Coordinates of C-alpha atoms in Angstrom, one line a residue:
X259 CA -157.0 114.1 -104.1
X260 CA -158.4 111.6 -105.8
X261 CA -161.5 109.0 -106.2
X262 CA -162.0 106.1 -103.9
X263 CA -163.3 103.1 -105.1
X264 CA -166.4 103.7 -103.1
X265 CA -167.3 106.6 -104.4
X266 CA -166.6 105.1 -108.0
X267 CA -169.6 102.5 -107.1
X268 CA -171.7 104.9 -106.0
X269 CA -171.3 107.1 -109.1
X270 CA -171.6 104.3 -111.4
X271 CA -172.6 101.3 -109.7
X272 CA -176.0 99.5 -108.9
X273 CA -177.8 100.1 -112.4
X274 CA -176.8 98.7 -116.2
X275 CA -175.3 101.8 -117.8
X276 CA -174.4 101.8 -121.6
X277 CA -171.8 102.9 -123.2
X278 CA -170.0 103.6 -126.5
X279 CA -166.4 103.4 -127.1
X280 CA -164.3 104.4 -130.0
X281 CA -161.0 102.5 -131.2
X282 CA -158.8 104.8 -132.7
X283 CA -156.2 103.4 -134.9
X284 CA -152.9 105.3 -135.9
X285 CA -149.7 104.4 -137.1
X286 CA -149.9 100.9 -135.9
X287 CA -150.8 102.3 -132.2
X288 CA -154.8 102.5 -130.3
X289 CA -155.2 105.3 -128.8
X290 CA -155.9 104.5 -125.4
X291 CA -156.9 106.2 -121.6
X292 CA -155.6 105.3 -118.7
X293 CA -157.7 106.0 -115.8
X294 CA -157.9 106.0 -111.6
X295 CA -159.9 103.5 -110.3
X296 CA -159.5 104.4 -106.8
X297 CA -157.0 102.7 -104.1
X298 CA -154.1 102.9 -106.5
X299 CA -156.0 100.1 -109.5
X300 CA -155.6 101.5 -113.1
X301 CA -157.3 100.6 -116.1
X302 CA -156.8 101.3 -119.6
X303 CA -159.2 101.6 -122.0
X304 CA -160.0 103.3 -125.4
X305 CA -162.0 106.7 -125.3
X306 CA -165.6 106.4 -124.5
X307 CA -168.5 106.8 -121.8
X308 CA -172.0 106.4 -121.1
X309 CA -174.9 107.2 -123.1
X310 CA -177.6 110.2 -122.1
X311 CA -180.9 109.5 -123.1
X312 CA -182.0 111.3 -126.4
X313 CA -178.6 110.9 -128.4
X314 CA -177.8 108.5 -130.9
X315 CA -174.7 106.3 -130.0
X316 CA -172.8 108.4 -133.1
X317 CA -173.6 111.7 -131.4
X318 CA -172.8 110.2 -127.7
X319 CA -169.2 108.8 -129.1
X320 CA -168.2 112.0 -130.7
X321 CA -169.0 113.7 -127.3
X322 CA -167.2 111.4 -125.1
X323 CA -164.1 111.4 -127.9
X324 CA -164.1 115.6 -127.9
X325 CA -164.4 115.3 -123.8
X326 CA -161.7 112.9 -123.3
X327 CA -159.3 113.6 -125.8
X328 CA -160.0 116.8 -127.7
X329 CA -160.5 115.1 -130.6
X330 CA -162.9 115.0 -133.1
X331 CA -163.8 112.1 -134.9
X332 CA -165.8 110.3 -137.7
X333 CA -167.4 107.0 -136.5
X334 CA -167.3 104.4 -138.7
X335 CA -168.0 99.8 -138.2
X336 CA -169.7 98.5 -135.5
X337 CA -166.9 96.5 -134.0
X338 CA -168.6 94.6 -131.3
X339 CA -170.8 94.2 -127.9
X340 CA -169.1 93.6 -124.6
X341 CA -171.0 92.6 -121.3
X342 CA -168.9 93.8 -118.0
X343 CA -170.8 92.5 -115.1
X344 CA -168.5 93.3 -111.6
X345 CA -170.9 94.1 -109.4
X346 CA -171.9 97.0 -108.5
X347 CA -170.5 97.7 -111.7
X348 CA -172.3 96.7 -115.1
X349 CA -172.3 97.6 -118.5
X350 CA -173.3 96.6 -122.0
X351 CA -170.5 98.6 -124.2
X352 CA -170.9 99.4 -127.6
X353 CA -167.2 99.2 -129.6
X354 CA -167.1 101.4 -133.1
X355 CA -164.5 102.0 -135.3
X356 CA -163.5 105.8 -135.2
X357 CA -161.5 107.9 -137.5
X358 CA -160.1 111.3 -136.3
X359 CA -161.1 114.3 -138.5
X360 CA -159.7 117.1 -136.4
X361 CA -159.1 118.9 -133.0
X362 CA -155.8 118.3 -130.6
X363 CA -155.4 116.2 -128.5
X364 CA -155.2 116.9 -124.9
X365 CA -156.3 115.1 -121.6
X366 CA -160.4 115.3 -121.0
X367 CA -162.4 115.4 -118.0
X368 CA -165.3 113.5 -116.9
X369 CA -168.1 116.5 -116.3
X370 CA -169.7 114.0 -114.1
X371 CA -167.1 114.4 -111.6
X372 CA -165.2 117.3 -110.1
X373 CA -162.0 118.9 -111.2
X374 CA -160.2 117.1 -108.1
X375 CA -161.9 113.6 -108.4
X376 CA -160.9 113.0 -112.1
X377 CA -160.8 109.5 -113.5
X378 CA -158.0 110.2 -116.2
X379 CA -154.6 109.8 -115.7
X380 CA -153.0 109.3 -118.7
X381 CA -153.9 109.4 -122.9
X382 CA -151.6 108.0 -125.4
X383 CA -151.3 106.4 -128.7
X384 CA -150.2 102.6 -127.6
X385 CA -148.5 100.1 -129.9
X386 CA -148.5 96.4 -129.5
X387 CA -145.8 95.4 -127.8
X388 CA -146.9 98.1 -125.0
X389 CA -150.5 97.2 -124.9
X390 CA -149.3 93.9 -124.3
X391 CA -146.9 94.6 -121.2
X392 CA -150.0 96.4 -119.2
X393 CA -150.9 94.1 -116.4
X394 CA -154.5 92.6 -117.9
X395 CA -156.0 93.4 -114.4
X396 CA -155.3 97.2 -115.5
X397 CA -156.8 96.9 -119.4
X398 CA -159.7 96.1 -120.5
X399 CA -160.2 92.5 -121.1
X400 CA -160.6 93.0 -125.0
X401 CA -157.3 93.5 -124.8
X402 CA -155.8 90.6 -123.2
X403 CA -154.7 88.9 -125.8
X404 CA -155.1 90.3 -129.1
X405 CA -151.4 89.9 -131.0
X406 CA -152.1 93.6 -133.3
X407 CA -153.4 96.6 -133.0
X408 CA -155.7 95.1 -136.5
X409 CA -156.7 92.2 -134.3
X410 CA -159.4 95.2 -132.4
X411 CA -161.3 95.6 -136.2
X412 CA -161.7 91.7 -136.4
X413 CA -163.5 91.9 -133.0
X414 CA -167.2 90.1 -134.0
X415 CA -170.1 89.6 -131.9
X416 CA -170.9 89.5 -128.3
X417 CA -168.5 89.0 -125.2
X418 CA -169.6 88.7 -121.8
X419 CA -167.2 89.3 -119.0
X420 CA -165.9 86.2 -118.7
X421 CA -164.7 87.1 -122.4
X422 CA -166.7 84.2 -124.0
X423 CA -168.3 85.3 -127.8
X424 CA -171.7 84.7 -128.4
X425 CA -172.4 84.9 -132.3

């Protein structure tokens, strides 16, 4: 079984949520995570999640990393700010530069949701010319058109969703 869309909105939707995401960087590939979005829509993303209340956005990336892809990690740069507004879904996302420093990786879990409504689908290392062939209603829209996995540590400033940069 697996999540509608409704029950995706009512999980997440109707309230801003923040979140921290981690680009990870390997041999010319991001690591990335593709997950369910209910009513057959997939959407790829790099590893990350919302913030609890209490934890610095360091502590709450290296606990979204570990829970999504077994991986522990260093964070490093600020990258950049992204505004997705679709309601009933919006979110101001935080985008860091990560560096792994240890762990294996394997496919997560969301502990918000249970074992038979799981978000993730798939988690993989991604090089350009991949990246690029994803549909860009199934990635996220930092990565519509970027032309290297190096173009993701140039990312400056503030995008909304219509993918404009305030700076």
């Amino acid at each position: 079984m697996t999540i509608s869309e409704k029950e995706l909105h009512e999980k997440f939707g109707g309230r801003l949520r923040t979140r921290v995401n981690g680009v990870l960087i390997q041999d010319e590939k991001i690591l990335m995570i593709k997950h369910n979005m209910g009513n057959g829509k997939y959407f790829w993303n790099v590893p990350g999640g919302g913030m609890k209340y209490g934890s610095s956005s360091s502590e709450n990336l290296k606990r979204e990393f570990m829970e999504e892809t077994g991986l522990e990690i260093e964070v490093e740069k600020f990258l950049c700010n992204y505004e997705y507004l679709n309601p009933p879904l919006h979110a101001v996302e935080l985008y860091f530069e990560v560096r792994k420093i240890g762990g294996n990786m394997t496919m997560g879990q969301d502990p918000e949701l249970p074992d038979d409504k799981q978000l993730i689908t798939e988690i993989q290392f991604l090089d350009i010319d991949i990246l690029s062939s994803i549909k860009n209603e199934e990635k996220h829209r930092l990565f519509w058109g970027i032309k290297s996995v190096n173009d993701a540590r140039l990312w400056k400033g503030y995008f909304n969703f219509e993918n404009n940069s305030i700076k």
